[in-house]
PDB file of C-alpha atoms in Angstrom:
ATOM      1  CA  MET A 494     -21.166  -1.297  13.872  1.00 55.00           C
ATOM      2  CA  HIS A 495     -23.067   0.142  16.786  1.00 66.00           C
ATOM      3  CA  ASP A 496     -25.613   2.242  14.896  1.00 70.00           C
ATOM      4  CA  PRO A 497     -25.944   1.217  11.247  1.00 74.00           C
ATOM      5  CA  ARG A 498     -27.789   3.710   9.087  1.00 81.00           C
ATOM      6  CA  GLU A 499     -28.901   3.944   5.486  1.00 85.00           C
ATOM      7  CA  PRO A 500     -25.550   5.250   4.108  1.00 84.00           C
ATOM      8  CA  TYR A 501     -23.793   2.189   5.555  1.00 85.00           C
ATOM      9  CA  PHE A 502     -26.427  -0.098   4.092  1.00 90.00           C
ATOM     10  CA  LEU A 503     -26.000   1.532   0.673  1.00 91.00           C
ATOM     11  CA  SER A 504     -22.223   1.052   0.939  1.00 88.00           C
ATOM     12  CA  LEU A 505     -22.719  -2.601   1.826  1.00 92.00           C
ATOM     13  CA  LYS A 506     -25.028  -3.076  -1.167  1.00 94.00           C
ATOM     14  CA  ARG A 507     -22.441  -1.464  -3.447  1.00 92.00           C
ATOM     15  CA  ILE A 508     -19.700  -3.785  -2.161  1.00 92.00           C
ATOM     16  CA  LEU A 509     -21.866  -6.877  -2.590  1.00 96.00           C
ATOM     17  CA  HIS A 510     -22.837  -5.755  -6.094  1.00 95.00           C
ATOM     18  CA  TYR A 511     -19.130  -5.427  -6.977  1.00 92.00           C
ATOM     19  CA  VAL A 512     -18.282  -8.862  -5.543  1.00 94.00           C
ATOM     20  CA  ARG A 513     -21.179 -10.529  -7.376  1.00 95.00           C
ATOM     21  CA  GLY A 514     -20.134  -8.923 -10.662  1.00 92.00           C
ATOM     22  CA  ASN A 515     -16.479  -9.926 -10.314  1.00 92.00           C
ATOM     23  CA  LEU A 516     -16.581 -13.544  -9.200  1.00 93.00           C
ATOM     24  CA  ASP A 517     -14.482 -14.577 -12.217  1.00 93.00           C
ATOM     25  CA  TYR A 518     -11.541 -12.425 -11.150  1.00 93.00           C
ATOM     26  CA  GLY A 519      -8.657 -13.795  -9.158  1.00 93.00           C
ATOM     27  CA  LEU A 520      -5.023 -13.370  -8.268  1.00 93.00           C
ATOM     28  CA  HIS A 521      -2.680 -14.811 -10.905  1.00 91.00           C
ATOM     29  CA  LEU A 522       0.744 -16.122  -9.909  1.00 91.00           C
ATOM     30  CA  PHE A 523       3.733 -16.544 -12.202  1.00 89.00           C
ATOM     31  CA  SER A 524       7.098 -18.248 -12.011  1.00 90.00           C
ATOM     32  CA  SER A 525       9.795 -15.747 -11.209  1.00 87.00           C
ATOM     33  CA  SER A 526      13.566 -15.856 -11.329  1.00 87.00           C
ATOM     34  CA  THR A 527      14.004 -12.710  -9.216  1.00 87.00           C
ATOM     35  CA  THR A 528      13.779 -12.485  -5.449  1.00 88.00           C
ATOM     36  CA  ASN A 529      13.390  -8.773  -4.934  1.00 91.00           C
ATOM     37  CA  LEU A 530      10.689  -6.872  -3.065  1.00 92.00           C
ATOM     38  CA  VAL A 531       8.913  -3.910  -4.654  1.00 94.00           C
ATOM     39  CA  ALA A 532       6.277  -2.061  -2.659  1.00 92.00           C
ATOM     40  CA  TYR A 533       3.853   0.786  -3.267  1.00 93.00           C
ATOM     41  CA  SER A 534       2.500   2.550  -0.196  1.00 90.00           C
ATOM     42  CA  ASP A 535      -0.025   5.327   0.151  1.00 89.00           C
ATOM     43  CA  ALA A 536      -2.206   6.984   2.749  1.00 87.00           C
ATOM     44  CA  ASP A 537      -4.998   9.454   2.770  1.00 87.00           C
ATOM     45  CA  TRP A 538      -4.788  12.112   5.447  1.00 82.00           C
ATOM     46  CA  ALA A 539      -7.493  12.305   8.102  1.00 81.00           C
ATOM     47  CA  GLY A 540      -9.838  10.535   5.701  1.00 81.00           C
ATOM     48  CA  CYS A 541     -12.289   9.228   8.290  1.00 83.00           C
ATOM     49  CA  PRO A 542     -14.865  11.972   8.858  1.00 80.00           C
ATOM     50  CA  THR A 543     -15.658  10.666  12.352  1.00 84.00           C
ATOM     51  CA  THR A 544     -12.225   9.955  13.882  1.00 88.00           C
ATOM     52  CA  ARG A 545      -9.971  11.864  11.443  1.00 89.00           C
ATOM     53  CA  ARG A 546      -7.643   8.867  11.287  1.00 89.00           C
ATOM     54  CA  SER A 547      -5.820   8.147   8.065  1.00 86.00           C
ATOM     55  CA  THR A 548      -6.110   5.015   5.967  1.00 88.00           C
ATOM     56  CA  SER A 549      -2.892   3.285   4.893  1.00 86.00           C
ATOM     57  CA  GLY A 550      -2.695   1.083   1.866  1.00 88.00           C
ATOM     58  CA  TYR A 551       0.188  -0.881   0.447  1.00 90.00           C
ATOM     59  CA  TYR A 552       1.043  -3.834  -1.675  1.00 92.00           C
ATOM     60  CA  VAL A 553       4.286  -5.747  -2.019  1.00 93.00           C
ATOM     61  CA  PHE A 554       5.512  -7.845  -4.915  1.00 94.00           C
ATOM     62  CA  PHE A 555       8.051 -10.640  -4.377  1.00 93.00           C
ATOM     63  CA  GLY A 556       9.549 -11.068  -7.823  1.00 92.00           C
ATOM     64  CA  ASN A 557       6.592 -11.060 -10.222  1.00 92.00           C
ATOM     65  CA  ASN A 558       3.993 -12.111  -7.657  1.00 94.00           C
ATOM     66  CA  LEU A 559       1.826 -10.155  -5.281  1.00 94.00           C
ATOM     67  CA  LEU A 560       2.901 -11.275  -1.823  1.00 92.00           C
ATOM     68  CA  SER A 561       1.142  -8.951   0.590  1.00 92.00           C
ATOM     69  CA  TRP A 562      -1.415  -6.166   0.552  1.00 93.00           C
ATOM     70  CA  SER A 563      -3.297  -4.188   3.124  1.00 90.00           C
ATOM     71  CA  SER A 564      -5.760  -1.377   3.529  1.00 90.00           C
ATOM     72  CA  LYS A 565      -6.503  -0.351   7.081  1.00 89.00           C
ATOM     73  CA  ARG A 566      -7.190   2.602   9.278  1.00 88.00           C
ATOM     74  CA  GLN A 567      -4.088   3.820  11.118  1.00 84.00           C
ATOM     75  CA  SER A 568      -4.212   3.291  14.881  1.00 82.00           C
ATOM     76  CA  THR A 569      -3.051   6.826  15.707  1.00 79.00           C
ATOM     77  CA  LEU A 570      -3.833  10.278  14.392  1.00 80.00           C
ATOM     78  CA  SER A 571      -1.407  11.759  11.881  1.00 79.00           C
ATOM     79  CA  ARG A 572      -0.651  15.467  12.046  1.00 76.00           C
ATOM     80  CA  SER A 573       0.239  15.772   8.372  1.00 78.00           C
ATOM     81  CA  SER A 574      -0.069  13.950   5.073  1.00 79.00           C
ATOM     82  CA  ALA A 575       3.685  13.239   5.207  1.00 79.00           C
ATOM     83  CA  GLU A 576       3.279  11.535   8.570  1.00 78.00           C
ATOM     84  CA  ALA A 577       0.374   9.428   7.315  1.00 76.00           C
ATOM     85  CA  GLU A 578       2.385   8.386   4.243  1.00 80.00           C
ATOM     86  CA  TYR A 579       5.490   7.683   6.313  1.00 80.00           C
ATOM     87  CA  ARG A 580       3.562   5.346   8.583  1.00 77.00           C
ATOM     88  CA  ALA A 581       2.419   3.493   5.450  1.00 78.00           C
ATOM     89  CA  VAL A 582       6.067   3.218   4.288  1.00 82.00           C
ATOM     90  CA  ALA A 583       7.075   1.784   7.676  1.00 82.00           C
ATOM     91  CA  GLU A 584       4.333  -0.858   7.426  1.00 79.00           C
ATOM     92  CA  THR A 585       5.782  -2.180   4.164  1.00 80.00           C
ATOM     93  CA  CYS A 586       9.296  -2.583   5.579  1.00 84.00           C
ATOM     94  CA  TRP A 587       8.424  -5.272   8.119  1.00 85.00           C
ATOM     95  CA  LEU A 588       8.014  -7.829   5.333  1.00 88.00           C
ATOM     96  CA  ARG A 589      11.715  -7.643   4.470  1.00 88.00           C
ATOM     97  CA  ASN A 590      12.586  -8.587   8.046  1.00 86.00           C
ATOM     98  CA  LEU A 591      10.060 -11.436   7.995  1.00 90.00           C
ATOM     99  CA  LEU A 592      11.613 -12.915   4.842  1.00 90.00           C
ATOM    100  CA  ARG A 593      15.076 -12.644   6.394  1.00 88.00           C
ATOM    101  CA  GLU A 594      13.852 -14.553   9.464  1.00 92.00           C
ATOM    102  CA  LEU A 595      12.477 -17.226   7.111  1.00 93.00           C
ATOM    103  CA  HIS A 596      15.953 -17.503   5.508  1.00 92.00           C
ATOM    104  CA  THR A 597      14.703 -16.218   2.158  1.00 89.00           C
ATOM    105  CA  PRO A 598      17.511 -14.290   0.460  1.00 84.00           C
ATOM    106  CA  LEU A 599      16.649 -11.078  -1.354  1.00 89.00           C
ATOM    107  CA  SER A 600      18.608 -10.178  -4.471  1.00 85.00           C
ATOM    108  CA  SER A 601      18.568  -6.397  -3.941  1.00 92.00           C
ATOM    109  CA  ALA A 602      17.321  -3.577  -1.743  1.00 93.00           C
ATOM    110  CA  THR A 603      13.570  -3.340  -1.297  1.00 92.00           C
ATOM    111  CA  LEU A 604      12.108  -0.537  -3.405  1.00 94.00           C
ATOM    112  CA  VAL A 605       9.248   1.347  -1.746  1.00 92.00           C
ATOM    113  CA  TYR A 606       7.378   3.792  -3.971  1.00 94.00           C
ATOM    114  CA  CYS A 607       5.611   6.680  -2.279  1.00 93.00           C
ATOM    115  CA  ASP A 608       3.955   9.738  -3.849  1.00 91.00           C
ATOM    116  CA  ASN A 609       4.668  12.106  -0.935  1.00 89.00           C
ATOM    117  CA  VAL A 610       7.972  13.945  -1.414  1.00 91.00           C
ATOM    118  CA  SER A 611       8.228  14.817   2.294  1.00 85.00           C
ATOM    119  CA  ALA A 612       7.907  11.157   3.302  1.00 85.00           C
ATOM    120  CA  VAL A 613      10.640  10.217   0.803  1.00 89.00           C
ATOM    121  CA  TYR A 614      12.863  12.968   2.239  1.00 87.00           C
ATOM    122  CA  LEU A 615      12.270  11.787   5.819  1.00 82.00           C
ATOM    123  CA  SER A 616      13.488   8.300   4.927  1.00 83.00           C
ATOM    124  CA  CYS A 617      16.828   9.628   3.686  1.00 82.00           C
ATOM    125  CA  ASN A 618      17.364  12.291   6.350  1.00 77.00           C
ATOM    126  CA  PRO A 619      18.561  10.844   9.665  1.00 62.00           C
ATOM    127  CA  VAL A 620      18.369  14.252  11.379  1.00 64.00           C
ATOM    128  CA  GLN A 621      15.319  14.526  13.636  1.00 59.00           C
ATOM    129  CA  HIS A 622      13.366  17.741  13.711  1.00 58.00           C
ATOM    130  CA  GLN A 623      11.020  18.918  16.440  1.00 58.00           C
ATOM    131  CA  ARG A 624       8.073  18.603  14.047  1.00 60.00           C
ATOM    132  CA  THR A 625       8.732  14.877  13.458  1.00 61.00           C
ATOM    133  CA  LYS A 626       9.593  13.744  16.983  1.00 61.00           C
ATOM    134  CA  HIS A 627       6.186  12.130  17.498  1.00 56.00           C
ATOM    135  CA  ILE A 628       6.831   9.627  14.683  1.00 64.00           C
ATOM    136  CA  GLU A 629      10.390   8.970  15.776  1.00 65.00           C
ATOM    137  CA  ILE A 630      10.087   5.163  16.030  1.00 68.00           C
ATOM    138  CA  ASP A 631       8.797   4.782  12.471  1.00 66.00           C
ATOM    139  CA  ILE A 632      11.472   7.189  11.222  1.00 66.00           C
ATOM    140  CA  HIS A 633      14.317   5.334  12.951  1.00 75.00           C
ATOM    141  CA  PHE A 634      13.018   1.967  11.757  1.00 82.00           C
ATOM    142  CA  VAL A 635      12.899   2.991   8.092  1.00 86.00           C
ATOM    143  CA  THR A 636      16.013   5.192   8.204  1.00 84.00           C
ATOM    144  CA  ASP A 637      18.083   2.350   9.680  1.00 86.00           C
ATOM    145  CA  LEU A 638      17.055   0.116   6.769  1.00 89.00           C
ATOM    146  CA  VAL A 639      17.822   2.883   4.244  1.00 90.00           C
ATOM    147  CA  VAL A 640      21.266   3.557   5.759  1.00 90.00           C
ATOM    148  CA  ALA A 641      22.020  -0.189   5.701  1.00 91.00           C
ATOM    149  CA  GLY A 642      21.160  -0.256   1.987  1.00 93.00           C
ATOM    150  CA  GLN A 643      18.297  -2.697   2.541  1.00 92.00           C
ATOM    151  CA  VAL A 644      15.482  -0.312   1.563  1.00 92.00           C
ATOM    152  CA  ARG A 645      15.210   2.532  -0.943  1.00 94.00           C
ATOM    153  CA  VAL A 646      12.226   4.866  -0.681  1.00 93.00           C
ATOM    154  CA  LEU A 647      11.544   6.463  -4.053  1.00 95.00           C
ATOM    155  CA  HIS A 648       9.088   9.049  -5.263  1.00 95.00           C
ATOM    156  CA  VAL A 649       6.439   7.958  -7.740  1.00 96.00           C
ATOM    157  CA  PRO A 650       4.112  10.446  -9.467  1.00 95.00           C
ATOM    158  CA  SER A 651       0.548  10.252  -8.154  1.00 91.00           C
ATOM    159  CA  ARG A 652      -0.684   9.052 -11.559  1.00 92.00           C
ATOM    160  CA  TYR A 653       1.349   5.859 -11.103  1.00 93.00           C
ATOM    161  CA  GLN A 654       0.688   5.369  -7.381  1.00 94.00           C
ATOM    162  CA  TYR A 655      -1.049   2.020  -7.684  1.00 94.00           C
ATOM    163  CA  ALA A 656      -1.633   1.809  -3.917  1.00 94.00           C
ATOM    164  CA  ASP A 657      -4.295   4.520  -4.371  1.00 94.00           C
ATOM    165  CA  ILE A 658      -6.664   1.630  -5.028  1.00 94.00           C
ATOM    166  CA  PHE A 659      -6.561   0.952  -1.263  1.00 93.00           C
ATOM    167  CA  THR A 660      -7.049   4.506   0.004  1.00 92.00           C
ATOM    168  CA  LYS A 661      -9.518   6.334  -2.227  1.00 90.00           C
ATOM    169  CA  GLY A 662     -12.296   5.979  -4.728  1.00 88.00           C
ATOM    170  CA  LEU A 663     -11.012   5.996  -8.306  1.00 93.00           C
ATOM    171  CA  PRO A 664     -12.605   6.541 -11.710  1.00 94.00           C
ATOM    172  CA  LEU A 665     -13.589   3.188 -13.232  1.00 92.00           C
ATOM    173  CA  ALA A 666     -10.891   3.152 -15.943  1.00 94.00           C
ATOM    174  CA  LEU A 667      -8.148   3.942 -13.415  1.00 95.00           C
ATOM    175  CA  PHE A 668      -9.536   1.371 -10.963  1.00 94.00           C
ATOM    176  CA  LYS A 669      -9.410  -1.342 -13.634  1.00 93.00           C
ATOM    177  CA  GLU A 670      -5.846  -0.376 -14.590  1.00 95.00           C
ATOM    178  CA  PHE A 671      -4.671  -0.421 -10.973  1.00 95.00           C
ATOM    179  CA  ARG A 672      -6.502  -3.710 -10.282  1.00 94.00           C
ATOM    180  CA  SER A 673      -4.719  -5.259 -13.261  1.00 93.00           C
ATOM    181  CA  SER A 674      -1.365  -4.016 -11.911  1.00 93.00           C
ATOM    182  CA  LEU A 675      -2.027  -6.185  -8.846  1.00 93.00           C
ATOM    183  CA  SER A 676      -2.194  -9.319 -11.051  1.00 93.00           C
ATOM    184  CA  VAL A 677      -5.944  -9.561 -10.459  1.00 93.00           C
ATOM    185  CA  ARG A 678      -7.376 -10.738 -13.742  1.00 90.00           C
ATOM    186  CA  CYS A 679     -10.375 -12.495 -15.196  1.00 90.00           C
ATOM    187  CA  SER A 680     -10.045 -16.269 -15.346  1.00 83.00           C
ATOM    188  CA  SER A 681      -8.817 -17.602 -18.680  1.00 64.00           C
ATOM    189  CA  ALA A 682     -11.997 -19.655 -19.100  1.00 55.00           C
ATOM    190  CA  LEU A 683     -13.908 -16.538 -20.145  1.00 53.00           C
ATOM    191  CA  THR A 684     -13.320 -14.314 -23.132  1.00 54.00           C
ATOM    192  CA  ALA A 685     -12.193 -10.723 -22.672  1.00 55.00           C
ATOM    193  CA  GLU A 686     -15.646  -9.440 -23.681  1.00 58.00           C
ATOM    194  CA  GLU A 687     -17.337 -11.395 -20.903  1.00 62.00           C
ATOM    195  CA  CYS A 688     -15.033  -9.867 -18.295  1.00 64.00           C
TER     196      CYS A 688
END
C-alpha cells in the first residue's frame, strides 16, 4: 500500500482480531467415492470504490472435499453485473481442464452455480450479441465446455450463493453458515460451546 491511512489500519486490526479468535478452525477433509466437481461462483460489480473493478469469488468441491477457492479483484473493468459474474464462472472452469491434464477422470459434468440469471443465460446461448463482444473469449471458453456437456451453469438463489462469503460482508449468522459449507470447522478437540 502506498499511502496507508486509519481506515486501512482499522481493517487490518479487524482481520487480525478474527484470525486470533478462530485459530481452532481448519479445513476438514473426508473420504469420497465421487469424482465430480461442483463450483459456486460470485462477483460483486464495481465493488472497489477507487478503481471500480469487481471482485470475483469462487470455490470448487472435488467430491466431498474443498479443492480450490479464490477471492480476488478482476484484472479488467466489467460493464455489468452479468459480465462480472460471467468472468467468475470462467475462472472456475479452468480446474476441470487441469484435472483432465493430470489424468483424473471426472464422473459427470462440472456443476457451476451462479446467482446471476444473465450469466447463466450467456453460458447456454452461443449467439454473440454486440453488448457482449468485449467478453467474447470468456464466453467462448465456457460455452464450448457447456456444448461439449462438460460443464453445466445453473442458477442458484442468492440466499444459497455460498460464494458470497468471498465477495461481500455478511451478517454473522450467515457468515458462520457459509463458512461451515466450506468444510471449515472447529477442531474436534474443543467442545461446541468453546467454538
